[in-house]
Tab-separated table of C-alpha atoms and ligand atoms in Angstrom:
chain	number	residue	atom	x	y	z
U	8	UNK	CA	108.118	108.743	77.005
U	9	UNK	CA	110.249	105.920	78.155
U	10	UNK	CA	111.246	106.330	81.706
U	11	UNK	CA	115.118	106.472	82.763
U	12	UNK	CA	116.343	103.038	83.338
U	13	UNK	CA	117.443	103.716	86.943
U	14	UNK	CA	116.563	100.293	88.370
U	15	UNK	CA	118.001	97.982	85.637
U	16	UNK	CA	119.504	94.873	86.897
U	17	UNK	CA	117.680	95.233	90.403
U	18	UNK	CA	115.310	92.689	91.874
U	19	UNK	CA	112.366	94.341	93.685
U	20	UNK	CA	109.757	92.922	95.984
U	21	UNK	CA	106.471	94.811	96.571
U	22	UNK	CA	103.908	93.459	99.031
U	23	UNK	CA	100.138	94.383	98.671
U	24	UNK	CA	101.048	94.907	94.972
U	25	UNK	CA	97.529	93.637	93.563
U	26	UNK	CA	95.962	97.137	93.591
U	27	UNK	CA	96.418	100.750	94.809
U	28	UNK	CA	99.638	102.053	96.126
U	29	UNK	CA	101.301	98.698	95.800
U	30	UNK	CA	100.480	98.208	92.221
U	31	UNK	CA	101.693	101.744	91.156
U	32	UNK	CA	104.910	101.145	92.879
U	33	UNK	CA	105.328	97.709	91.226
U	34	UNK	CA	104.469	99.250	87.922
U	35	UNK	CA	106.991	102.297	88.118
U	36	UNK	CA	109.910	100.015	89.341
U	37	UNK	CA	109.232	97.811	86.416
U	38	UNK	CA	109.097	100.724	84.087
U	39	UNK	CA	112.459	101.706	85.553
U	40	UNK	CA	113.971	98.231	84.563
U	41	UNK	CA	113.558	96.441	87.693
U	42	UNK	CA	112.280	92.579	87.766
U	43	UNK	CA	109.494	92.729	90.274
U	44	UNK	CA	107.835	90.198	92.557
U	45	UNK	CA	104.368	91.167	93.382
U	46	UNK	CA	103.204	89.598	96.919
U	47	UNK	CA	99.392	89.601	97.906
U	48	UNK	CA	96.689	87.425	99.673
U	49	UNK	CA	95.854	86.124	96.137
U	50	UNK	CA	98.456	85.685	93.500
U	51	UNK	CA	98.190	88.832	91.462
U	52	UNK	CA	98.936	87.038	88.151
U	53	UNK	CA	97.067	89.509	85.823
U	54	UNK	CA	98.935	92.400	87.377
U	55	UNK	CA	102.269	90.803	87.085
U	56	UNK	CA	101.592	89.915	83.394
U	57	UNK	CA	101.130	93.339	82.523
U	58	UNK	CA	104.457	94.940	83.763
U	59	UNK	CA	106.928	95.763	81.153
U	60	UNK	CA	109.840	93.648	82.923
U	61	UNK	CA	109.996	90.096	84.075
U	62	UNK	CA	107.669	89.781	86.997
U	63	UNK	CA	106.470	87.125	89.509
U	64	UNK	CA	103.242	86.725	91.178
U	65	UNK	CA	103.312	85.447	94.707
U	66	UNK	CA	100.239	84.616	97.299
U	67	UNK	CA	101.275	85.065	100.829
U	68	UNK	CA	99.955	86.343	104.125
U	69	UNK	CA	102.701	89.054	105.166
U	70	UNK	CA	101.647	88.927	108.866
U	71	UNK	CA	103.026	85.328	109.378
U	72	UNK	CA	106.697	84.378	109.605
U	73	UNK	CA	105.396	81.236	107.445
U	74	UNK	CA	104.223	83.638	104.698
U	75	UNK	CA	107.584	85.065	104.538
U	76	UNK	CA	109.368	81.799	104.469
U	77	UNK	CA	107.350	81.106	101.434
U	78	UNK	CA	107.833	84.505	99.874
U	79	UNK	CA	111.586	84.089	100.268
U	80	UNK	CA	111.758	80.626	98.751
U	81	UNK	CA	109.452	81.644	95.685
U	82	UNK	CA	111.512	84.795	95.029
U	83	UNK	CA	115.089	83.164	95.211
U	84	UNK	CA	113.961	80.167	92.895
U	85	UNK	CA	112.498	82.514	90.455
U	86	UNK	CA	114.323	85.816	90.514
U	87	UNK	CA	117.098	85.777	93.064
U	88	UNK	CA	117.548	87.671	96.366
U	89	UNK	CA	115.561	90.976	96.434
U	90	UNK	CA	117.710	94.243	96.513
U	91	UNK	CA	114.582	96.417	97.073
U	92	UNK	CA	111.895	95.478	99.522
U	93	UNK	CA	108.850	97.805	99.488
U	94	UNK	CA	106.494	96.766	102.644
U	95	UNK	CA	103.320	98.320	101.448
U	96	UNK	CA	100.427	95.854	102.385
U	97	UNK	CA	98.417	97.158	105.112
U	98	UNK	CA	94.877	97.367	106.630
U	99	UNK	CA	93.140	100.219	108.274
U	100	UNK	CA	89.704	99.291	109.381
U	101	UNK	CA	88.055	101.960	111.669
U	102	UNK	CA	87.393	100.268	114.833
U	103	UNK	CA	86.351	102.009	118.064
U	104	UNK	CA	87.999	100.828	121.679
U	105	UNK	CA	84.744	98.900	122.775
U	106	UNK	CA	84.945	96.640	119.425
U	107	UNK	CA	88.698	96.408	119.308
U	108	UNK	CA	89.544	92.953	120.945
U	109	UNK	CA	92.859	91.615	121.175
U	110	UNK	CA	92.643	89.593	118.144
U	111	UNK	CA	91.725	92.732	116.021
U	112	UNK	CA	94.475	94.902	117.622
U	113	UNK	CA	97.162	92.076	117.071
U	114	UNK	CA	96.016	91.568	113.407
U	115	UNK	CA	96.349	95.382	112.516
U	116	UNK	CA	99.770	95.232	114.123
U	117	UNK	CA	100.769	91.951	112.517
U	118	UNK	CA	99.791	93.189	108.878
U	119	UNK	CA	101.253	96.692	109.128
U	120	UNK	CA	104.270	96.317	111.427
U	121	UNK	CA	105.396	92.531	112.143
U	122	UNK	CA	105.353	92.349	108.344
U	123	UNK	CA	108.307	94.841	108.264
U	124	UNK	CA	110.376	92.938	110.937
U	125	UNK	CA	109.578	89.546	109.053
U	126	UNK	CA	110.924	90.899	105.747
U	127	UNK	CA	114.135	92.256	107.358
U	128	UNK	CA	114.962	88.680	108.896
U	129	UNK	CA	114.376	87.232	105.614
U	130	UNK	CA	116.060	89.624	103.171
U	131	UNK	CA	118.741	91.575	105.038
U	132	UNK	CA	121.408	88.606	104.832
U	133	UNK	CA	121.100	88.255	100.961
U	134	UNK	CA	121.457	92.404	100.716
U	135	UNK	CA	124.544	92.119	103.147
U	136	UNK	CA	126.148	89.712	100.808
U	137	UNK	CA	125.667	92.008	97.799
U	138	UNK	CA	126.417	95.225	100.031
U	139	UNK	CA	123.466	96.793	98.451
U	140	UNK	CA	119.994	96.991	99.658
U	141	UNK	CA	116.773	99.278	100.146
U	142	UNK	CA	113.911	98.922	102.443
U	143	UNK	CA	111.096	101.299	102.051
U	144	UNK	CA	108.150	100.774	104.600
U	145	UNK	CA	104.712	102.685	104.178
U	146	UNK	CA	103.635	104.562	107.415
U	147	UNK	CA	100.588	107.286	107.363
U	148	UNK	CA	99.914	110.791	108.025
U	149	UNK	CA	96.940	109.581	109.860
U	150	UNK	CA	99.287	109.223	112.767
U	151	UNK	CA	98.875	112.882	113.170
U	152	UNK	CA	95.223	113.362	112.557
U	153	UNK	CA	92.142	113.417	115.259
U	154	UNK	CA	90.255	110.643	113.502
U	155	UNK	CA	88.623	108.326	116.041
U	156	UNK	CA	88.726	104.476	115.570
U	157	UNK	CA	92.148	104.201	114.273
U	158	UNK	CA	94.412	103.956	117.442
U	159	UNK	CA	95.489	100.175	116.504
U	160	UNK	CA	96.648	101.646	112.915
U	161	UNK	CA	98.260	104.709	114.259
U	162	UNK	CA	100.263	102.610	116.949
U	163	UNK	CA	101.364	100.182	113.931
U	164	UNK	CA	102.379	103.204	111.658
U	165	UNK	CA	104.235	104.881	114.302
U	166	UNK	CA	106.078	101.614	115.030
U	167	UNK	CA	106.883	101.742	111.361
U	168	UNK	CA	108.943	104.939	112.077
U	169	UNK	CA	110.708	103.622	115.089
U	170	UNK	CA	111.641	100.442	113.195
U	171	UNK	CA	112.967	102.091	110.160
U	172	UNK	CA	115.284	104.372	112.311
U	173	UNK	CA	116.454	101.233	114.392
U	174	UNK	CA	117.020	98.992	111.467
U	175	UNK	CA	118.808	101.874	109.614
U	176	UNK	CA	121.183	102.030	112.480
U	177	UNK	CA	122.056	98.230	112.274
U	178	UNK	CA	122.685	97.996	108.464
U	179	UNK	CA	124.149	101.224	107.356
U	180	UNK	CA	127.503	100.005	107.035
U	181	UNK	CA	126.466	97.365	104.805
U	182	UNK	CA	125.264	99.606	101.891
U	183	UNK	CA	121.666	99.068	103.069
U	184	UNK	CA	119.336	101.993	103.502
U	185	UNK	CA	115.703	101.901	105.358
U	186	UNK	CA	113.223	104.658	105.193
U	187	UNK	CA	109.614	105.245	105.545
U	188	UNK	CA	107.245	107.034	103.191
U	189	UNK	CA	104.335	109.071	104.923
U	190	UNK	CA	101.310	109.350	102.580
U	191	UNK	CA	98.236	111.627	102.735
U	192	UNK	CA	94.900	109.980	102.403
U	193	UNK	CA	95.104	108.426	98.694
U	194	UNK	CA	92.822	107.455	95.965
U	195	UNK	CA	92.873	103.460	96.251
U	196	UNK	CA	90.151	100.775	96.655
U	197	UNK	CA	91.160	100.777	100.094
U	198	UNK	CA	89.774	104.230	100.279
U	199	UNK	CA	87.038	104.128	98.022
U	200	UNK	CA	84.231	104.246	100.862
U	201	UNK	CA	85.546	107.240	102.526
U	202	UNK	CA	82.897	109.937	102.080
U	203	UNK	CA	83.505	112.715	99.697
U	204	UNK	CA	83.080	115.378	102.287
U	205	UNK	CA	85.842	113.988	104.362
U	206	UNK	CA	88.008	113.496	101.527
U	207	UNK	CA	87.651	117.283	100.613
U	208	UNK	CA	88.160	118.410	104.305
U	209	UNK	CA	91.675	116.656	104.062
U	210	UNK	CA	92.437	118.362	100.597
U	211	UNK	CA	91.678	121.657	102.074
U	212	UNK	CA	94.474	121.327	104.570
U	213	UNK	CA	97.213	120.564	101.792
U	214	UNK	CA	99.170	122.951	99.852
U	215	UNK	CA	98.039	120.940	96.713
U	216	UNK	CA	94.395	120.718	96.968
U	217	UNK	CA	93.393	117.516	95.340
U	218	UNK	CA	93.236	113.821	96.183
U	219	UNK	CA	96.612	112.036	96.206
U	220	UNK	CA	96.966	109.340	93.413
U	221	UNK	CA	98.970	106.107	93.891
U	222	UNK	CA	101.616	107.514	91.595
U	223	UNK	CA	102.061	110.433	93.741
U	224	UNK	CA	103.180	108.114	96.331
U	225	UNK	CA	105.277	105.699	94.006
U	226	UNK	CA	107.442	108.430	92.751
U	227	UNK	CA	109.201	109.345	95.960
U	228	UNK	CA	109.406	105.321	96.746
U	229	UNK	CA	111.285	104.970	93.152
U	230	UNK	CA	113.629	107.730	94.403
U	231	UNK	CA	114.385	106.114	97.770
U	232	UNK	CA	114.977	102.822	96.031
U	233	UNK	CA	117.532	104.254	93.580
U	234	UNK	CA	121.426	104.560	93.767
U	235	UNK	CA	120.569	108.478	94.033
U	236	UNK	CA	119.456	107.948	97.549
U	237	UNK	CA	122.477	105.970	98.933
U	238	UNK	CA	123.015	108.587	101.778
U	239	UNK	CA	119.372	108.838	102.722
U	240	UNK	CA	118.459	106.402	105.507
U	241	UNK	CA	116.391	106.221	108.755
U	242	UNK	CA	114.134	108.876	107.579
U	243	UNK	CA	110.425	109.411	106.920
U	244	UNK	CA	109.628	111.274	103.644
U	245	UNK	CA	106.163	112.906	103.946
U	246	UNK	CA	104.192	112.557	100.663
U	247	UNK	CA	101.276	114.587	101.613
U	248	UNK	CA	100.663	117.463	99.284
U	249	UNK	CA	101.998	119.867	101.625
U	250	UNK	CA	99.923	119.306	104.651
U	251	UNK	CA	102.587	118.661	107.032
U	252	UNK	CA	103.967	122.085	108.271
U	253	UNK	CA	107.813	122.415	109.279
U	254	UNK	CA	107.569	124.331	112.659
Z	20	NAD	N1	95.139	104.914	100.761
Z	20	NAD	C1	95.451	105.839	101.610
Z	20	NAD	O1	94.772	106.939	101.905
Z	20	NAD	C2	96.768	105.663	102.416
Z	20	NAD	C3	97.410	106.652	103.292
Z	20	NAD	C4	98.370	106.454	104.052
Z	20	NAD	C5	99.037	105.280	104.046
Z	20	NAD	N2	98.543	104.352	103.482
Z	20	NAD	C6	99.215	102.844	103.370
Z	20	NAD	O2	99.506	102.634	102.048
Z	20	NAD	C7	99.648	101.179	101.997
Z	20	NAD	C8	98.575	100.613	100.823
Z	20	NAD	O3	97.393	101.349	100.821
Z	20	NAD	P1	96.067	101.281	99.827
Z	20	NAD	O4	95.197	102.285	100.071
Z	20	NAD	O5	96.891	100.879	98.469
Z	20	NAD	O6	95.568	99.807	100.330
Z	20	NAD	P2	94.564	98.912	99.458
Z	20	NAD	O7	93.632	98.248	100.567
Z	20	NAD	O8	93.859	99.680	98.212
Z	20	NAD	O9	95.438	97.675	99.006
Z	20	NAD	C9	96.113	96.831	99.989
Z	20	NAD	C10	96.635	95.654	99.275
Z	20	NAD	O10	97.353	94.856	100.295
Z	20	NAD	C11	96.913	93.540	100.495
Z	20	NAD	N3	96.969	92.842	101.614
Z	20	NAD	C12	96.274	93.369	102.874
Z	20	NAD	N4	96.821	92.385	103.853
Z	20	NAD	C13	97.429	91.671	103.199
Z	20	NAD	C14	98.325	90.513	104.033
Z	20	NAD	N5	98.084	90.132	105.178
Z	20	NAD	N6	99.232	89.821	103.220
Z	20	NAD	C15	99.575	90.414	101.934
Z	20	NAD	N7	98.953	91.443	101.302
Z	20	NAD	C16	97.869	91.924	102.185
Z	20	NAD	C17	95.413	93.726	99.836
Z	20	NAD	O11	94.929	92.468	99.476
Z	20	NAD	C18	95.459	94.610	98.855
Z	20	NAD	O12	95.736	94.357	97.709
Z	20	NAD	C19	99.049	100.712	103.271
Z	20	NAD	O13	100.142	100.187	104.056
Z	20	NAD	C20	98.133	101.971	103.946
Z	20	NAD	O14	98.163	101.734	105.404
Z	20	NAD	C21	97.336	104.368	102.651
């Protein structure tokens, strides 16, 4: 069945798009009619070639300002200024305090959070000119868990929520929305080594008792990047199979 063409004419940029959630998002946006720039540390040529709409593969490190200057240059030259930016690239190594030196702390913050700031500096001006734009940044429901060794990651993903709210306040009058997605533990290459027992203990806390698939996270992102979500901004949409309880 052909997907509804909700994103025809849009230019979307997805980071960490070579695999996992990022690839699912890039695929879904392309199926909905967007032209997509896929960014990853190594150029995701094969992934871009397999998409059903025009796509561009870019190699860049999203943790640096220079990386974003390169992304901006490439995407403008090949596709144009992005209407949609999905800040998905992330790392989540488990590192206990004793091993967490400053370089490791900074790196986690840089990939998961600094990237969100750099992307806004690079692409808000173009969105303002068009008076239309969408940012979706990926947080994590691990921010509410008792898992050890993830303090650096939780700090970054909490930071994503604060940044989303703050940026939304500055660009709301320009037709630009900024939101976060808060996924559950999801079946991606990044979580392939998580022990089965731990995965199961997580599902037991969800209303929907199965492992989240990347497409489960991509769906809400498609909504937030559509015209339908024009009045939704500064929000964190929890996509965790019903683990989070409103109370
Ligand atoms: N998988 C989960 O359980 C889960 C849960 C909650 C949130 N998240 C978040 O979702 C996002 C995607 O997670 P995933 O599980 O699909 O990850 P993954 O490890 O499977 O894939 C991440 C991709 O990002 C790329 N990447 C890493 N650092 C980069 C950098 N500096 N510059 C450019 N690209 C870089 C990697 O090369 C990889 O292709 C991350 O932000 C993660 O924190 C994941």
